[in-house]
Structures are given as structure tokens and as C-alpha cells.
mmCIF file of C-alpha atoms and ligand atoms in Angstrom:
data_model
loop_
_atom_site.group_PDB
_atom_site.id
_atom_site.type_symbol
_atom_site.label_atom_id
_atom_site.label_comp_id
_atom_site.label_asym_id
_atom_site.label_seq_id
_atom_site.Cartn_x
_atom_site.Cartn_y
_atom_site.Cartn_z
ATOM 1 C CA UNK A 1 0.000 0.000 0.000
ATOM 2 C CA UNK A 2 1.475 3.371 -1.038
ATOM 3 C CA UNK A 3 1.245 5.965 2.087
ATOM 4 C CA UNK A 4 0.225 9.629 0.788
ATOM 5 C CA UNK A 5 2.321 12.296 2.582
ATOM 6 C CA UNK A 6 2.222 16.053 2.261
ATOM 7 C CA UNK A 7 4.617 17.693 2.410
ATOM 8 C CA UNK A 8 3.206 21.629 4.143
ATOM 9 C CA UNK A 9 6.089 23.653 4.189
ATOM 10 C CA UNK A 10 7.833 26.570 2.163
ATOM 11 C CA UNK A 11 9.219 25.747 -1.408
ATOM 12 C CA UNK A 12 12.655 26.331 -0.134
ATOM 13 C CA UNK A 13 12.195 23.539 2.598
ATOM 14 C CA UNK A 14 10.678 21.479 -0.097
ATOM 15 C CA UNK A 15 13.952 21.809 -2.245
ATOM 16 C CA UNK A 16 16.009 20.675 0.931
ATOM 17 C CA UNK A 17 13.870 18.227 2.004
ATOM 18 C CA UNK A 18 12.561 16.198 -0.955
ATOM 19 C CA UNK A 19 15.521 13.951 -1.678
ATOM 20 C CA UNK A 20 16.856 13.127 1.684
ATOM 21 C CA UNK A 21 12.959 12.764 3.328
ATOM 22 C CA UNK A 22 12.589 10.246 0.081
ATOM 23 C CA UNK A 23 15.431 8.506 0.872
ATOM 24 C CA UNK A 24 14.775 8.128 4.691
ATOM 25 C CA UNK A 25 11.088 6.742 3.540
ATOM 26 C CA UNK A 26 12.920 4.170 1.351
ATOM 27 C CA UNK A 27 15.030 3.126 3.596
ATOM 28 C CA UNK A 28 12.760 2.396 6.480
ATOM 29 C CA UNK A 29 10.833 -0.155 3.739
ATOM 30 C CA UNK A 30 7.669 1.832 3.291
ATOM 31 C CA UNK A 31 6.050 2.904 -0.125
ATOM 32 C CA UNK A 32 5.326 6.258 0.128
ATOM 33 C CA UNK A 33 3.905 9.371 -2.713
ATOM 34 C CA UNK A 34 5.952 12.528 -1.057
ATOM 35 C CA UNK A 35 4.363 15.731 -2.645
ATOM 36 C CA UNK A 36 4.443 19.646 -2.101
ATOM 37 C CA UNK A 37 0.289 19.297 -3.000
ATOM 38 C CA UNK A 38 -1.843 16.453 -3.113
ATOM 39 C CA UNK A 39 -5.879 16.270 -2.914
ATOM 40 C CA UNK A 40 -6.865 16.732 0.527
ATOM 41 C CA UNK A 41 -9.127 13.504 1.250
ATOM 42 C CA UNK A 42 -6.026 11.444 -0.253
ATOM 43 C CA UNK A 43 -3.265 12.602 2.671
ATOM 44 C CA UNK A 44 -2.160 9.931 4.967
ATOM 45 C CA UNK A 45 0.313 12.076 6.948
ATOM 46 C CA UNK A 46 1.930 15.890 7.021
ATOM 47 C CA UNK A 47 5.087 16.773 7.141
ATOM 48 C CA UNK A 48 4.713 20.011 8.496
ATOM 49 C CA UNK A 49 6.056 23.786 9.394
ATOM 50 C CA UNK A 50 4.711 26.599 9.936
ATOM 51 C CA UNK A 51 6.306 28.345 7.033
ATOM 52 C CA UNK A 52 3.274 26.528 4.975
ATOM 53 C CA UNK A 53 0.183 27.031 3.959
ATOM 54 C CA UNK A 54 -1.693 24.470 6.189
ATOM 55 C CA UNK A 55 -3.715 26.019 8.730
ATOM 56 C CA UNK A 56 -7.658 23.996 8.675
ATOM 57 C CA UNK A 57 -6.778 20.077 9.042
ATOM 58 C CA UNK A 58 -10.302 19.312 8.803
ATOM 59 C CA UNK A 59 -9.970 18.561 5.171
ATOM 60 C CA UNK A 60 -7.866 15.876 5.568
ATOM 61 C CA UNK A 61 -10.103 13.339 6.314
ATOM 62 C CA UNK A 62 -7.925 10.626 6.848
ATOM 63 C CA UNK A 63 -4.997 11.910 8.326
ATOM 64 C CA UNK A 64 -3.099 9.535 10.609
ATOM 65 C CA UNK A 65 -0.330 12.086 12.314
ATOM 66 C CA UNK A 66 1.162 15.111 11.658
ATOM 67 C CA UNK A 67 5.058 15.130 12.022
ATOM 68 C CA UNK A 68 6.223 18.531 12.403
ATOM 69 C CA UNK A 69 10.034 19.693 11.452
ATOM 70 C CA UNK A 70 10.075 22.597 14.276
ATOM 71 C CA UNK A 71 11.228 21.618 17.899
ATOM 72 C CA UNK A 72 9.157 24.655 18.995
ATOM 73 C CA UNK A 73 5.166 23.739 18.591
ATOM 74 C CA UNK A 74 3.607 26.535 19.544
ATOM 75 C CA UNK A 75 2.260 27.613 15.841
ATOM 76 C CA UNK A 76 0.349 24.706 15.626
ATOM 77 C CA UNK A 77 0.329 22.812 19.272
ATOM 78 C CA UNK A 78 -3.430 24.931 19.673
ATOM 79 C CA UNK A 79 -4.985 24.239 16.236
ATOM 80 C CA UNK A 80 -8.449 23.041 17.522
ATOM 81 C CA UNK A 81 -8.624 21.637 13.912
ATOM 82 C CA UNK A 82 -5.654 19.263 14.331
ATOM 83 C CA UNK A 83 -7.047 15.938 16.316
ATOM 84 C CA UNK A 84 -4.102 13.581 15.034
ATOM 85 C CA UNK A 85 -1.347 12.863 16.827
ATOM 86 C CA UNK A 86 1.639 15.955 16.016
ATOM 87 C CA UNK A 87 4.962 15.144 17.163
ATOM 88 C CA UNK A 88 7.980 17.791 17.139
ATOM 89 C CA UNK A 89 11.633 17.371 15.874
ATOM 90 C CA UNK A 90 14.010 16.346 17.949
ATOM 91 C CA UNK A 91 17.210 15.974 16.283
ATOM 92 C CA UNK A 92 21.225 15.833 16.142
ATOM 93 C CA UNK A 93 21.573 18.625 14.372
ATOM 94 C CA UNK A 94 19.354 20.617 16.300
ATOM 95 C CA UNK A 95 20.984 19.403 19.796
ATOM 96 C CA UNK A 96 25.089 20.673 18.824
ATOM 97 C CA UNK A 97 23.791 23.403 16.614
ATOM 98 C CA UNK A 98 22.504 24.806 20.102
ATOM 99 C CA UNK A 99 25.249 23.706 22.207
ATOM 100 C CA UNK A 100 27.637 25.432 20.297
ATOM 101 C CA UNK A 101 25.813 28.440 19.451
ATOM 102 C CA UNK A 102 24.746 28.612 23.849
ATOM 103 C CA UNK A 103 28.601 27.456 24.675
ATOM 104 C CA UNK A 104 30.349 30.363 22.327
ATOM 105 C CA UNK A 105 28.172 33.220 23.357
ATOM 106 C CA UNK A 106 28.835 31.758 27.264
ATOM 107 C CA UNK A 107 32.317 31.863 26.516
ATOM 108 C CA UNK A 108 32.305 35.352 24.759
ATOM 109 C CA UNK A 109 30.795 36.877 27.974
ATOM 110 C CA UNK A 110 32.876 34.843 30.440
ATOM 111 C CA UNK A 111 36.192 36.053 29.122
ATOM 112 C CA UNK A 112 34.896 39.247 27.941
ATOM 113 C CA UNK A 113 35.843 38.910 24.097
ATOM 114 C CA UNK A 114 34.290 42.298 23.328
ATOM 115 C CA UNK A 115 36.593 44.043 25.122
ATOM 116 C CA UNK A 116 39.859 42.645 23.087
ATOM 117 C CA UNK A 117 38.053 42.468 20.064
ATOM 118 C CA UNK A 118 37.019 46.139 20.513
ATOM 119 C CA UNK A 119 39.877 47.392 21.630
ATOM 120 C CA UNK A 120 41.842 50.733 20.564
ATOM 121 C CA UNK A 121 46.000 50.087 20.177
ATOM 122 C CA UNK A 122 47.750 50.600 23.134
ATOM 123 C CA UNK A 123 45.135 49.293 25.206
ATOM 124 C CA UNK A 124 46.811 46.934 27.352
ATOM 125 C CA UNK A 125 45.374 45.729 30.501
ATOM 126 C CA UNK A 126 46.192 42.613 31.355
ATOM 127 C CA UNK A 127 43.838 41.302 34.043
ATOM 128 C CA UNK A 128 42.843 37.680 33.488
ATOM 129 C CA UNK A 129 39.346 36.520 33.350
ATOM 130 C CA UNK A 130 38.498 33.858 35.812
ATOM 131 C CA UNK A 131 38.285 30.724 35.406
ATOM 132 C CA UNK A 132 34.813 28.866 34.155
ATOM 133 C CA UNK A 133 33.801 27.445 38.290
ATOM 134 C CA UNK A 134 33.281 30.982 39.361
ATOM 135 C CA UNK A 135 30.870 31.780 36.680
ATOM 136 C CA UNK A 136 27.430 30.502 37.311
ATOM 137 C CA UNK A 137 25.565 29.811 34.732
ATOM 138 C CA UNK A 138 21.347 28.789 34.440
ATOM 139 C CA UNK A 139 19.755 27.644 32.366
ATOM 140 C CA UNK A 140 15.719 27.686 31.854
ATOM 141 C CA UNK A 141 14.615 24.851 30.192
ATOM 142 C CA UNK A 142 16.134 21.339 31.108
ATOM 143 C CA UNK A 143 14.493 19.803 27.904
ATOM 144 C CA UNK A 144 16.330 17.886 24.949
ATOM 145 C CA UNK A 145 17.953 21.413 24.216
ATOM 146 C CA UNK A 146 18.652 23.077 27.786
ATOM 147 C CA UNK A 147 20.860 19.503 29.293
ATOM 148 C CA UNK A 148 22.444 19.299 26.195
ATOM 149 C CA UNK A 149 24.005 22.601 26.828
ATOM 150 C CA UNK A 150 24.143 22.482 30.762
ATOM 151 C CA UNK A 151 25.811 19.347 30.230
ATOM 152 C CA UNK A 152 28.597 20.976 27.571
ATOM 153 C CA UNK A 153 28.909 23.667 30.247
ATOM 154 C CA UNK A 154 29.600 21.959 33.105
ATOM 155 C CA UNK A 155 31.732 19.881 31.233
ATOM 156 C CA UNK A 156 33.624 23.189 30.694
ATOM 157 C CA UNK A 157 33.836 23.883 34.485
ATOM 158 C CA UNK A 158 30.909 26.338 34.592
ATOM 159 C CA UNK A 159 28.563 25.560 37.611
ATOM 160 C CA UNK A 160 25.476 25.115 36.008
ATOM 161 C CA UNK A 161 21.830 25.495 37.222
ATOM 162 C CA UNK A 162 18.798 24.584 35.615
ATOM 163 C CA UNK A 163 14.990 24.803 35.898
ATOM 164 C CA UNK A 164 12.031 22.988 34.489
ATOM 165 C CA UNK A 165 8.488 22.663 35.482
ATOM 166 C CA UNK A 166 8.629 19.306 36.613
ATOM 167 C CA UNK A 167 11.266 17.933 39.191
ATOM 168 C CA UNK A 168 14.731 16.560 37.405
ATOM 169 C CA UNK A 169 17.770 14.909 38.188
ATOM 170 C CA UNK A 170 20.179 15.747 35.773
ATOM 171 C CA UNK A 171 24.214 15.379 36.140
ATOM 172 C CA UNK A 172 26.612 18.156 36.614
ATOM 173 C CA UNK A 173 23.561 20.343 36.726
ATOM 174 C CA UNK A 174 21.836 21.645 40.210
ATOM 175 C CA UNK A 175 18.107 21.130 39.395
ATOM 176 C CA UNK A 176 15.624 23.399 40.346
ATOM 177 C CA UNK A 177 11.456 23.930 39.138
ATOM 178 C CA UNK A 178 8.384 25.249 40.354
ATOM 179 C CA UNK A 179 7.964 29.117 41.190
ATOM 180 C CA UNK A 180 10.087 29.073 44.070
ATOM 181 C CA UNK A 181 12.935 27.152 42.083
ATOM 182 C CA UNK A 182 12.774 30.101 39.629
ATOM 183 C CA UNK A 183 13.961 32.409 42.097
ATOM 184 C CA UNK A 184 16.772 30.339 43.455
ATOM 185 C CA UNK A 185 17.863 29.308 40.126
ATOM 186 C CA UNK A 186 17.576 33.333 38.696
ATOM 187 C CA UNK A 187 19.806 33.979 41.894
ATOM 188 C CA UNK A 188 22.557 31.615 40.744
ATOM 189 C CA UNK A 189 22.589 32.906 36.783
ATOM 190 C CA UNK A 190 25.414 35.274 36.459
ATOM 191 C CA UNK A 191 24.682 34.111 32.855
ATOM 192 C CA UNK A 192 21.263 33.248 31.969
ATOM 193 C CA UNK A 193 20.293 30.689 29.158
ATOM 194 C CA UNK A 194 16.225 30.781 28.039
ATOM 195 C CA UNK A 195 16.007 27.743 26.216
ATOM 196 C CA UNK A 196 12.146 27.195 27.281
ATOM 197 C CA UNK A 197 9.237 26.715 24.781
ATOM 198 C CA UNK A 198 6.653 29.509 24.010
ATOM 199 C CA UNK A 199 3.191 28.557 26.038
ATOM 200 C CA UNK A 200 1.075 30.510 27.926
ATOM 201 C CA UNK A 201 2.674 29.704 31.039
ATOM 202 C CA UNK A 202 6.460 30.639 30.212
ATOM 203 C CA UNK A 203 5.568 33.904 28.417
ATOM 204 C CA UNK A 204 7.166 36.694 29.803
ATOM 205 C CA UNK A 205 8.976 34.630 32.195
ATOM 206 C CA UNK A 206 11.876 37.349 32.298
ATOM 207 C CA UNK A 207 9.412 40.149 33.222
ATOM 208 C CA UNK A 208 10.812 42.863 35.462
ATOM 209 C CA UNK A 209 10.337 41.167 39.009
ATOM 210 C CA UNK A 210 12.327 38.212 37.625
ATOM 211 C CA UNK A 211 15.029 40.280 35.964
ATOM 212 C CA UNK A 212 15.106 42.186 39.334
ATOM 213 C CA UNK A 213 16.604 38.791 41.263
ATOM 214 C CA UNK A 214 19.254 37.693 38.429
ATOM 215 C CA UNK A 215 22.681 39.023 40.324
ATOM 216 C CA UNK A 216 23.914 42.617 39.331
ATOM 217 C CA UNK A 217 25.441 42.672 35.582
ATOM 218 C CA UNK A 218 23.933 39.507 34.463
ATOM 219 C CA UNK A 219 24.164 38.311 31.000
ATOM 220 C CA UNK A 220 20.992 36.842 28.888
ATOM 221 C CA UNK A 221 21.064 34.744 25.975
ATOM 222 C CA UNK A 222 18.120 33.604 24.575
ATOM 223 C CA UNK A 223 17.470 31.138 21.621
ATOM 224 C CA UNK A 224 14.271 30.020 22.960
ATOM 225 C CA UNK A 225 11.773 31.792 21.501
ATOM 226 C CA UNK A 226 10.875 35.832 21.656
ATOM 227 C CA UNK A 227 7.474 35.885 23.613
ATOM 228 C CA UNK A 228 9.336 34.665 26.529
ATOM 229 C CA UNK A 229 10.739 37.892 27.824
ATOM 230 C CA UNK A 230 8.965 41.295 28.106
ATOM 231 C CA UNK A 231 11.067 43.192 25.793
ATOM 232 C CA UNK A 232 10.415 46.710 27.665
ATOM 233 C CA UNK A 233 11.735 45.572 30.878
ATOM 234 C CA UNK A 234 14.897 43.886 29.418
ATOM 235 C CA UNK A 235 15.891 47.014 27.880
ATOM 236 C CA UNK A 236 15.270 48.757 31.070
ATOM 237 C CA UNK A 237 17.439 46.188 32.853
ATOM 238 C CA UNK A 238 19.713 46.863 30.468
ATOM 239 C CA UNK A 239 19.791 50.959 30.932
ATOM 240 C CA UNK A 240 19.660 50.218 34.445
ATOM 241 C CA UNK A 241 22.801 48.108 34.921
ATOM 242 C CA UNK A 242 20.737 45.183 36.099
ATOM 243 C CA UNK A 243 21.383 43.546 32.575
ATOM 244 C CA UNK A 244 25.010 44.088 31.454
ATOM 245 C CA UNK A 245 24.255 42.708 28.108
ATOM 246 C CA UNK A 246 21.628 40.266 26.096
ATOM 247 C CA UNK A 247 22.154 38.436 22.975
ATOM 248 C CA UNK A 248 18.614 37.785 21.705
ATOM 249 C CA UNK A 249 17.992 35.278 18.448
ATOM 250 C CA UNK A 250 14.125 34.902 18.951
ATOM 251 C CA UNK A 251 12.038 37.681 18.756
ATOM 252 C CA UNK A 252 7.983 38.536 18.940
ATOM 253 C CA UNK A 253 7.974 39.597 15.560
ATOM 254 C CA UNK A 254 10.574 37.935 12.687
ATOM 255 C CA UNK A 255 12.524 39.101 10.999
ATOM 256 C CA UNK A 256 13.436 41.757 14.043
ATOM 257 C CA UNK A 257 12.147 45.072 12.594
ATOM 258 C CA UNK A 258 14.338 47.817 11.609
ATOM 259 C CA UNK A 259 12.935 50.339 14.245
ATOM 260 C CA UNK A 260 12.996 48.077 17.677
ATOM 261 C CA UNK A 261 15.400 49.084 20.350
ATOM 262 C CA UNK A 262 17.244 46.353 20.529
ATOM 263 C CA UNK A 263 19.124 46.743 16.830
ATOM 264 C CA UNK A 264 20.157 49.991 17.991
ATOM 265 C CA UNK A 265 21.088 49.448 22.248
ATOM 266 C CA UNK A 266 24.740 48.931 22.403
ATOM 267 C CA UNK A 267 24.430 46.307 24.690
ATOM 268 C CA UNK A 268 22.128 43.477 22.751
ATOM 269 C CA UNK A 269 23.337 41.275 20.241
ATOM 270 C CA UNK A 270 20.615 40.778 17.359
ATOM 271 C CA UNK A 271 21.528 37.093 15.954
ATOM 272 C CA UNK A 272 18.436 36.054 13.377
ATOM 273 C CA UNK A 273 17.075 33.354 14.557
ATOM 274 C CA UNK A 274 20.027 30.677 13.712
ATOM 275 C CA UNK A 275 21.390 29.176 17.391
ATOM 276 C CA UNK A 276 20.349 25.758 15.475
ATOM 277 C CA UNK A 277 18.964 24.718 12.505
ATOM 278 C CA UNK A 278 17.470 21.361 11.868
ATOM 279 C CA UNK A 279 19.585 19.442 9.536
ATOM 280 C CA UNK A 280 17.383 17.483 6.453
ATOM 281 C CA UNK A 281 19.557 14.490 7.108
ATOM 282 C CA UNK A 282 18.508 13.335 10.080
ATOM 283 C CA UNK A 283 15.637 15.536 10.511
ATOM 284 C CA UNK A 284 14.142 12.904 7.788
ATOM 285 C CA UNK A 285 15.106 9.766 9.332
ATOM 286 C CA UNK A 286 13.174 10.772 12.342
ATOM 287 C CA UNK A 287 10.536 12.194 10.535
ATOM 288 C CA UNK A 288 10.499 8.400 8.401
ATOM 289 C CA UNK A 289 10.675 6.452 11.884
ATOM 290 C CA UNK A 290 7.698 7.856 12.972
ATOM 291 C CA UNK A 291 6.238 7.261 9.721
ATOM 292 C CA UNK A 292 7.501 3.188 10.725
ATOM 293 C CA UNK A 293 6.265 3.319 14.221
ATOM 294 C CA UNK A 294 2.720 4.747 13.021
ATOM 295 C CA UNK A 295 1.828 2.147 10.665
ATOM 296 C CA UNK A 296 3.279 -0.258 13.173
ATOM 297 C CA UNK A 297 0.453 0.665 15.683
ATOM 298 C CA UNK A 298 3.902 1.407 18.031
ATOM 299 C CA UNK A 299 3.934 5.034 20.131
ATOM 300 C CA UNK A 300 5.397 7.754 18.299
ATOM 301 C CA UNK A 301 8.782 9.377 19.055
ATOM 302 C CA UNK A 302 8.593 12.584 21.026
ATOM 303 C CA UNK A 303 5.010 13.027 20.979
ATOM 304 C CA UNK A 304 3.908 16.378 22.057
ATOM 305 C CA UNK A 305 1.553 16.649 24.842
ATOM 306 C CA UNK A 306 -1.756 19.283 23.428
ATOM 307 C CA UNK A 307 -2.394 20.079 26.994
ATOM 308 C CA UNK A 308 0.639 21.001 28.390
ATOM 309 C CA UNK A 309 0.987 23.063 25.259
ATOM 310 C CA UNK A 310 4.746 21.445 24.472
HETATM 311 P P1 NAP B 1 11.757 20.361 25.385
HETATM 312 O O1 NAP B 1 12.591 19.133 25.265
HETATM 313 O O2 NAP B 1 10.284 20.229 25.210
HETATM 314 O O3 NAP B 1 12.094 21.032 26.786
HETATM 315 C C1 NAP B 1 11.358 22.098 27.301
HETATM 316 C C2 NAP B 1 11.814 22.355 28.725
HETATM 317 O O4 NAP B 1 11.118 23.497 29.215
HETATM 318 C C3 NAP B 1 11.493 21.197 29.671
HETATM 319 O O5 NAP B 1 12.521 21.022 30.592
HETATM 320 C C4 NAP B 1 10.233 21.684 30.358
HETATM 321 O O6 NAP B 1 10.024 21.167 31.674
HETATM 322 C C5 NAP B 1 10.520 23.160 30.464
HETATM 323 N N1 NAP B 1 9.264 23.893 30.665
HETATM 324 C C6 NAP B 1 8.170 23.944 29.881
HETATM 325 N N2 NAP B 1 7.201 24.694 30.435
HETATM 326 C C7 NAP B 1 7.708 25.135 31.624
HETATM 327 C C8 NAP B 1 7.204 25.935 32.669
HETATM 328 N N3 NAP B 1 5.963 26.450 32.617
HETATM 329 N N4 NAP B 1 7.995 26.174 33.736
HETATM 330 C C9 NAP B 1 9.243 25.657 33.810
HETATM 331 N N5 NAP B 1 9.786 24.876 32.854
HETATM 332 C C10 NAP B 1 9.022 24.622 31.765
HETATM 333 O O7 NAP B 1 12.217 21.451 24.319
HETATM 334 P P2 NAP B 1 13.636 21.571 23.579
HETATM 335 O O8 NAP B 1 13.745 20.624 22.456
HETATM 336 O O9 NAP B 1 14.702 21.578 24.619
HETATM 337 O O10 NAP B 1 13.500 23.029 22.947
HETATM 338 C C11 NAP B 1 13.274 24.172 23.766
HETATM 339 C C12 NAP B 1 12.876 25.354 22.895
HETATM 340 O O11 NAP B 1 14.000 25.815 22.162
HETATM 341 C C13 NAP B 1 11.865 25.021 21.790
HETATM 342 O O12 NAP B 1 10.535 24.986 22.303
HETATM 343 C C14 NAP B 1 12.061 26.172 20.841
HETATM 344 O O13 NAP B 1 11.205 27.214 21.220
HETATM 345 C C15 NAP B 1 13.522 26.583 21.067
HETATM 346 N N6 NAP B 1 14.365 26.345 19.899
HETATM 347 C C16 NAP B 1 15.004 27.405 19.333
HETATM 348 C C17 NAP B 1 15.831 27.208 18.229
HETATM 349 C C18 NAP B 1 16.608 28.351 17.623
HETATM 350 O O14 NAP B 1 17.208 28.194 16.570
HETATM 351 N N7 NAP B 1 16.639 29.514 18.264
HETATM 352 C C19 NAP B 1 15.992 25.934 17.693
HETATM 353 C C20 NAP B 1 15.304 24.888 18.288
HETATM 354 C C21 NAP B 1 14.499 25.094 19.391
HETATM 355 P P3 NAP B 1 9.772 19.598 31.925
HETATM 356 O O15 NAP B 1 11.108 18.954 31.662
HETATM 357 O O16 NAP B 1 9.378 19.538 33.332
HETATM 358 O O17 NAP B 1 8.719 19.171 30.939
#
């Protein structure tokens, strides 16, 4: 039997994706049709971004799952039309593309890069930085994404905190969730990582009583997504001292506009949304297994949960 899958994303994901999701299908056994379009009432499963055009999955009346090439859901995690099973990427490619991305802008701030990079001739002071165990760093967001880079950073000496909404045990990373963990890990972030998803319930989660407990001169990075800080009180943490300086890759609104404050503040670094990328490699062979485990009856791989919005 030939399985019908659509492939709802933008022509320039299509181009990527075609050959290597093609030969992840073939190589998992499975006959598959892999199209950019196909009749509605003829789809067996979506490959999906938001980038597409998909947005009512009513019409596809016999739609098995929808396997979506985003880690982050939230486009699509509330689409009362969507009663399928959606599952997110979680993938290699994704993992060190973050690690590396969170680990060099860690570094850049713990041994103060900028001012050696920016620095007139003649300038010649030579104070060390410390070494990585006096700088604490946290890290919001133990998922898939957030150990992988706690564990990278501890691994480079850093002592790492980390918070999540449910209890963990992770190690070489001092665990902390719930409301009151927020506050103890915030204490403990002389760099701060946001590597949480966008739901209702992490939105503005640096707001200005939270940036208010992060130790004097913090640092921010955040490559989790844009809605979770309130961009008016990070830039007055940032006037204020409070904030020493940010480097933001998600934003509210993409690509950043021309006119918002943070292109212009000297102290925020504007990176376009690029900490990590999926790679179509092995993107597809996840995206394939699924495709195996569904028509095996067998539980999906990192199914996301509707109600918990993630
Ligand atoms: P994940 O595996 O689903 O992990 C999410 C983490 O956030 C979990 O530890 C979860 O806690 C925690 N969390 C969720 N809601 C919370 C709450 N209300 N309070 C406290 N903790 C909460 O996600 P992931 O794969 O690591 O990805 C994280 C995010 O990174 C994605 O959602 C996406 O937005 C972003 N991302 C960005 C890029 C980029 O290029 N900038 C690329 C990929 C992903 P539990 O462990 O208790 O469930």
C-alpha cells in the first residue's frame, strides 16, 4: 500500500527536504507518494512547518499524524482543527547546533571577548578573566535542548543550574522547578540561558520582578523563543545596569524590525534566529521512523503533549 504524505512547508524547505525525506522513507521499507500538493481527502500524513500554507486540518479526512520539522510547537500545538497525533523534531543537528551556538556566546561573555576584540592600540590591561567554576551559569529549560548545553557547560567547568516545570535529576547540573525554584535558580545565573518553549505559562517569564533577582550585571542569551521575555523591561534592565548585556535570536515579531530598540542598544546582540537549525539528514530519518512506528500501531517518538501546550 502506497502511504500519501504532504509535504506543508515553504518551497525552499521542499527543495532541501525532498531527496533526503525520500530517501529516509525508502530506507525504512515503506512505499510512500511525497508531494508539495496532493488532494486533501487522499493525505495519509503531514510533514509540516509553519512556514506553509496548512492552517484547517479538517480537510484531511484521513490523516493519521502530523510530524512537524520545528522543535518549537507553539504555531500549531493549539490548532483546535488538528485531532491527530503531532509530534515535534528532535534531532542531532538541532541538539550541537545549540550547544555550540549557547557554549560560544557563554564563553564570549565569560572572558569578555568584546573588550579585546574592541579594543583601541595601546590598550593593554592585562587582568585575566576567571576561570569557568566561578561563573554561574542557568539555564531555563532542562528539555532535549537546555541539558544538552548544561551538560557541555559543566563539562567546561561552569557551575550550572537549571529549571524545568517538573522535578529533574540531571548530572553536573543543580536542578531546580516550580515558582520558588525560579527564584533560586535566577539567583545563581550570572549568565542566563532561556532555552524554554513559548506557552502561555512561560511567556514573559523574564518580566521585570524576575530580571530584578538575576545578580547585578547579568548576561541573557536567549534562543528560545521571543514571547518569553517582556522586551520593555529587558531594555530597562539593560539601561539600568541590572542587565550588562543580552544576545537575543528569537524575537515577537521575525525578521526583528528595523525600528525596535534592541538593533540599535549597544548592549544586545541581534543574531536572526540561527542558534540551530534542523539538519534534512537526520531531521528525515526521524521524521520516516515515525512514519515506521505509526503504521506499526507502536507510540510515536517525542510526541507532544496538546495540553501542556509542548
Ligand atoms: P523540550 O525538550 O520540550 O524542553 C522544554 C523544557 O522546558 C522542559 O525542561 C520543560 O520542563 C521546560 N518547561 C516547559 N514549560 C515550563 C514551565 N511552565 N515552567 C518551567 N519549565 C518549563 O524542548 P527543547 O527541544 O529543549 O526546545 C526548547 C525550545 O528551544 C523550543 O521549544 C524552541 O522554542 C527553542 N528552539 C530554538 C531554536 C533556535 O534556533 N533559536 C531551535 C530549536 C528550538 P519539563 O522537563 O518539566 O517538561
Amino acid at each position: 500500500m502506497t502511504l500519501n504524505i504532504l509535504f506543508a512547508s515553504s518551497p525552499e524547505d521542499w527543495a532541501a527536504y525532498e531527496t533526503p525525506l525520500q530517501a529516509a522513507f525508502d530506507k525504512v521499507g515503506l512505499t510512500t507518494d511525497l508531494r508539495a500538493d496532493f488532494p486533501p481527502d487522499q493525505v495519509d500524513y503531514i510533514v509540516y512547518a509553519p512556514d506553509g500554507t496548512v492552517q484547517d486540518f479538517t480537510v484531511f479526512t484521513r490523516l493519521k499524524a502530523v510530524f512537524s520539522l520545528w522543535a518549537g510547537v507553539e504555531k500549531i500545538v493549539g490548532n483546535q482543527t488538528l485531532n491527530v497525533p503531532l509530534t515535534r523534531m528532535v534531532d542531532f543537528g538541532l541538539r550541537q547546533g545549540m550547544v555550540e551556538w549557547v557554549t560560544g556566546h557563554v564563553l564570549r561573555y565569560h572572558l569578555g571577548m568584546d573588550a579585546h576584540i574592541n579594543a583601541n592600540p595601546g590598550e593593554w590591561d592585562p587582568a585575566a578573566p576567571p576561570l569557568s567554576r566561578s561563573r554561574r551559569v542557568t539555564i531555563l529549560g532542562l528539555g532535549e535542548l537546555g541539558t544538552a548545553c548544561g551538560q557541555a557547560l559543566d563539562a567546561l567547568g561552569f557551575p550550572v543550574s537549571g529549571w524545568s516545570r517538573t522535578a529533574k535529576s540531571v548530572p553536573g547540573i543543580t536542578c531546580f522547578h516550580g515558582d520558588e525554584g525560579l527564584t533560586q535558580a535566577l539567583e545563581l545565573a550570572d549568565i542566563l540561558v532561556l532555552l524554554l518553549p513559548n506557552t502561555p505559562q512561560t511567556q514573559n517569564t523574564l518580566n521585570t520582578d524576575t530580571l530584578a533577582v538575576l545578580p547585578q550585571g547579568a548576561f541573557v542569551l536567549n534562543p528560545g523563543r521571543g514571547p518569553l521575555i517582556d522586551d520593555d523591561a529587558l531594555l530597562a534592565a539593560l539601561d539600568a545596569g541590572q542587565v550588562a548585556h543580552a544576545t537575543l535570536d528569537v524575537f515577537r515579531t521575525e525578521p526583528l524590525p528595523l525600528d525596535h530598540p534592541y538593533w540599535h542598544h549597544p548592549n544586545v546582540t541581534v543574531t536572526p534566529h540561527i542558534a540551530a537549525a534542523t539538519r534534512t539528514d537526520s531531521a528525515s530519518k526521524l521524521v520516516a521512523e515515525n512514519l515506521r512506528l505509526s503504521e506499526t500501531g507502536a507510540p510515536l517518538l517525542h510526541l507532544v503533549d496538546r495540553s501542556r501546550g509542548y
